[in-house]
Amino acid sequence: MSRWLRSVLSGLLAVAGVLLAPTAHALDPTRSILQMYHRAYTQADGAPTDIKSVAQTADGYIWIGADDGLHRFDGQRFDRFPAKRLAKDSISVVRATHQGDLWVGYSWGGLSRIRGSQIVHYTSEQGGPSGEGTTNILISRDGSEAWAVVGRRLWRRTGGKWRQLLPDAQVYSAAIARDDVVWVKNFDGVFYCRPRGGSCARAAGYAGSGMGLAQDRAGRVWTADVARPGRMYRLPDIANVPDAEIPPREYGGTVSARIAGPIFIDRDGSLWCVNGTSGLLRARSALERGARVMDVDAYTAADGLTHDMAGRIFEDREGNIWVSTKAGLDMFRSANVVVERAIPVGANRFGYSAGPIGDLLYIHASTGTDNSDPFGSARGPLFRMLPDGSVERVLDDIWSVQRFARTDDGSIWMASLWGLFRLQGKGFVDVARPPGGETTTIVSVLSRPGNGLWVWQRGNGAWILNGGRWQRDATMPSAQTLGFIQKADPGRDGAIWTARADPYALVRRDPRGLKRFSEADVGIGPIRVVYPDRDVEYVGGEQGLAAFDGTRFHRLGTDRVPELARVFGVATAGPDLWVLSASGILRFNRQAVASAMRDPRAPAPTVELFDQLDGLPAAASPTQQSGSVNTVFPRPDGRIVFLTGAAVVWIDPANLFRNRVPPPVAIQALRVNGHEYDTSRDLNLPAGTNSLEIDYASLSFVEPRRVRFRYRLGGVDDGWIDPGTRRQAFYTRLGPGTYRFQVIAANDAGVWNKEGATLSFTIAPTFLQSVWFKLLLALVLALLAWGAYALRLRQETARIQGRFDARIAERERIARELHDTLLQGFQGLMLRFQSVANVLPAGGEARAKLDDALERADATLVEGRERVRELRAPMSAVDLPQAIADAAAESIPEGGPRFQVMVEGRARELRADACEEALSVATEALRNAARHSGAALVEALVGYQRSGLTVIVLDDGKGIDPALVNSGSREGHYGLVGMRERAERISGRLVVRSRDGAGVEVSLFIPAARAYADHAPRFRFWRRTGAAS
């Protein structure tokens, strides 16, 4: 299966996942465009300008048609399609099909179809539609029919040919319905063309207008009539309905006259419009029957749109809205952090302050601009958020409010930097401050049930207003004792917390008394906020969060949760703990936080962070000029309100947008030494490649900056590599072989595409990396090793030969001495005894004994000479047959058996020890034959074979007892035993064969390696490794 087809199938599966997923609003219709997350792509981001059209192909890429050509976008990078492959430069429309094709229309007419790496052009010169300017392309669901609006005329391609339809009707707008019927509209009327080559006709009773056509999520086509304001109506499904039976219009809602021109319907049914000059417009609920949508939502360049001259609107498979403009590309999606637009955005340095009064939340925004008055900018309106989340203005202008409180009589009190006020109707009453503090700032006001209003004045201490009279709170330490108090917050069970930063002091007063805590007791730095919960009191500081359980503090610091740096607000709602910090909005599980606080060794609690990528304004940290008690407020409708430095925002935990679409993954490029390879197919890389770079992307556009990746290279990586958000993989020191690279990705919500994308590539080996070189190298190494072995063997052989020669020389000296002294003396002695014997009478007993002794002496003398001969140096191999003949002459007496010696093969030089032992064995066999066999003929055979040396002595005598052959000797005689021992010393094999009356055969075989002096070790090695087999 081709990589192109796999990518198409992957894309189609992703689309199916979107369509089959539980229904959820991609863009909440109840929120304005200003409450959505907006991201602009301009030239600074690499985006083209003068964008005319946007589409998304089945593989997940977004394609952009612009005046300067065709561009592909992966969420991070814009890549321009090679212009030379297109028919023309300026692109006016792009359209993707379910089959994975991309159709491209040109500003000067004609169109092209891109399928994988193949491109087919349809221009007037190539049999395509003629005319200037392609403004629309429509494709049937099965891809069999293509429609194009070229030069304001409608063309259809069926059976490979283009044909013009409705020749008399100029086309202003066209759309294809779910039944593949194509609808056309202009100012004269509405027309339709049936699918599969069907006819075209005017729709009777359907008037034309300047309102365009648009398809909803179900595939139905909508437009509006000519009235002002116009009424939206749906065009019927007529593929199988006769012309005469086309039903009348089915109306939806009525929309403002501002909605005119090209329109678009998103998956939630909201109607979008761009008219070329007024930016972006949206009418919510415009398709609902009977709805009247006069309040049009607008978004212009003043709000952040890249340009007011907007072109086309497109919705991708994740539900993001894309708007093309003259200056770039704009994207809109749901924001989980929503800016409350009923309250002014962008307060000044005095910021926002708020206080809950029952189910109401009073909010003050410092929006004053009178900088001539040092405190003029601290003024601003007062708002009240109702339980249902709606906001109403209470006062148009009031000094910056610090705190809010309500006493038992229902009075609502406000303390500002410049006074104490009581809300009264649509105004407020200035109330005199405590005695001695008529001009002193009030730090805090608290309601004391049954005891009126409690206030703390800087430098004047604690006072209680009850029944219109001020009296000092004697239960609190004096201002001089507590010093410069910056915070005075309510705690549980009527407790009051006061705090200051320099020097550090935190005091808690409750009905049981006063408790002071040092900085070490709390452990989170200067205190910013105190929030009383059911069981504990949370304290937020510069370095984390702590909980007071009535006895001591339990800490969760930035060392374990870095996001807790600079806590500005804390609140609980259900199982959640919400925190506003310098990092953004944090959501914890309350139980997990409690466990982590109790046990420092427990895992840190998981934190869900909402930051600027979720819609939080850039200035998240609230200004503390207004001294708000808290900045986090749970509301009765389930929302959580936060006061930031730039706006009042809220989160609806029950309606958080979660991207459920697994992100398509693409491998974009493989680079080797600066050369880029096409990754649409498996690759064969040059020999010697050892380093490479792989570029990959995840085609998730909700928040590409949060997409995470994992990858692995088979045969190199033991497991998955986690590069975070990096979109490149680098490998070095690669050897030749076939590799498989796989990359997977998770979208911004943590949904993984576990199949991901794969790429196989093969690195060819250089000659030095090839198998042949390795075999050659192994052979060379083996030869070198064998050469070293042979050299060592030769050295050892020479050393042993030297020792052997020395021994032989010593033996020859001994032999000479024995011959010249002992044997000669023994011979002379025998002659003397013989002369004595000759004197004795023959036949006498003495003569007989003396003759027997002489015979024995003679035998001993012969044996002695033999041993002396054996002591001398061994003869050469060439002399072995002659040496055997000489031994036979000495061993066989006159008149004994006849003897002959035969030679087979070319005589070779023998090893000294082998020659000596072979001769000894042959001599012993000859003696035995001469003495015991009674043979008439004794023969000796010396054979020089390639495999070894053979020496055979045989006779035709009476033979020997087979039992003697098997036992190897008879008692007192060791000839056979000696012969076997000699054969074993030279690794030979001795065989003695005898049959009664058929003589004896003594056969000795010595292997070539032990017999021949010229047998090379190389030859032995070759024989051992298989040559002999």
PDB file of C-alpha atoms in Angstrom, residues 17 72 101 163 235 314 439 445 456 473 526 530 674 732 757 765 803 813 844-845 946 964:
ATOM      1  CA  GLY A  17     -13.730   9.716  14.595  1.00  0.00           C
ATOM      2  CA  ARG A  72       0.871  23.951   3.000  1.00  0.00           C
ATOM      3  CA  ASP A 101      -7.237  14.810  -3.706  1.00  0.00           C
ATOM      4  CA  ARG A 163     -18.883  20.658 -20.456  1.00  0.00           C
ATOM      5  CA  LEU A 235     -32.949  24.103  -0.227  1.00  0.00           C
ATOM      6  CA  PHE A 314     -13.309  27.428   6.527  1.00  0.00           C
ATOM      7  CA  THR A 439      -8.384  60.669  56.723  1.00  0.00           C
ATOM      8  CA  VAL A 445     -14.190  45.813  56.280  1.00  0.00           C
ATOM      9  CA  TRP A 456      -9.211  47.957  60.277  1.00  0.00           C
ATOM     10  CA  ASP A 473     -12.462  46.553  69.183  1.00  0.00           C
ATOM     11  CA  PRO A 526       4.740  36.916  52.440  1.00  0.00           C
ATOM     12  CA  VAL A 530      -6.541  33.807  53.196  1.00  0.00           C
ATOM     13  CA  GLY A 674      21.966  19.120   3.852  1.00  0.00           C
ATOM     14  CA  THR A 732      24.402   9.940  14.626  1.00  0.00           C
ATOM     15  CA  ALA A 757       3.586   7.628  11.103  1.00  0.00           C
ATOM     16  CA  PRO A 765      27.341  -0.192   3.271  1.00  0.00           C
ATOM     17  CA  ARG A 803      68.142 -29.592  22.572  1.00  0.00           C
ATOM     18  CA  ARG A 813      79.930 -39.692  22.743  1.00  0.00           C
ATOM     19  CA  GLY A 844      82.706 -82.736  28.461  1.00  0.00           C
ATOM     20  CA  GLU A 845      80.381 -81.063  30.962  1.00  0.00           C
ATOM     21  CA  ARG A 946      50.454 -38.474   1.293  1.00  0.00           C
ATOM     22  CA  LEU A 964      49.472 -63.609  22.237  1.00  0.00           C
TER      23      LEU A 964
END
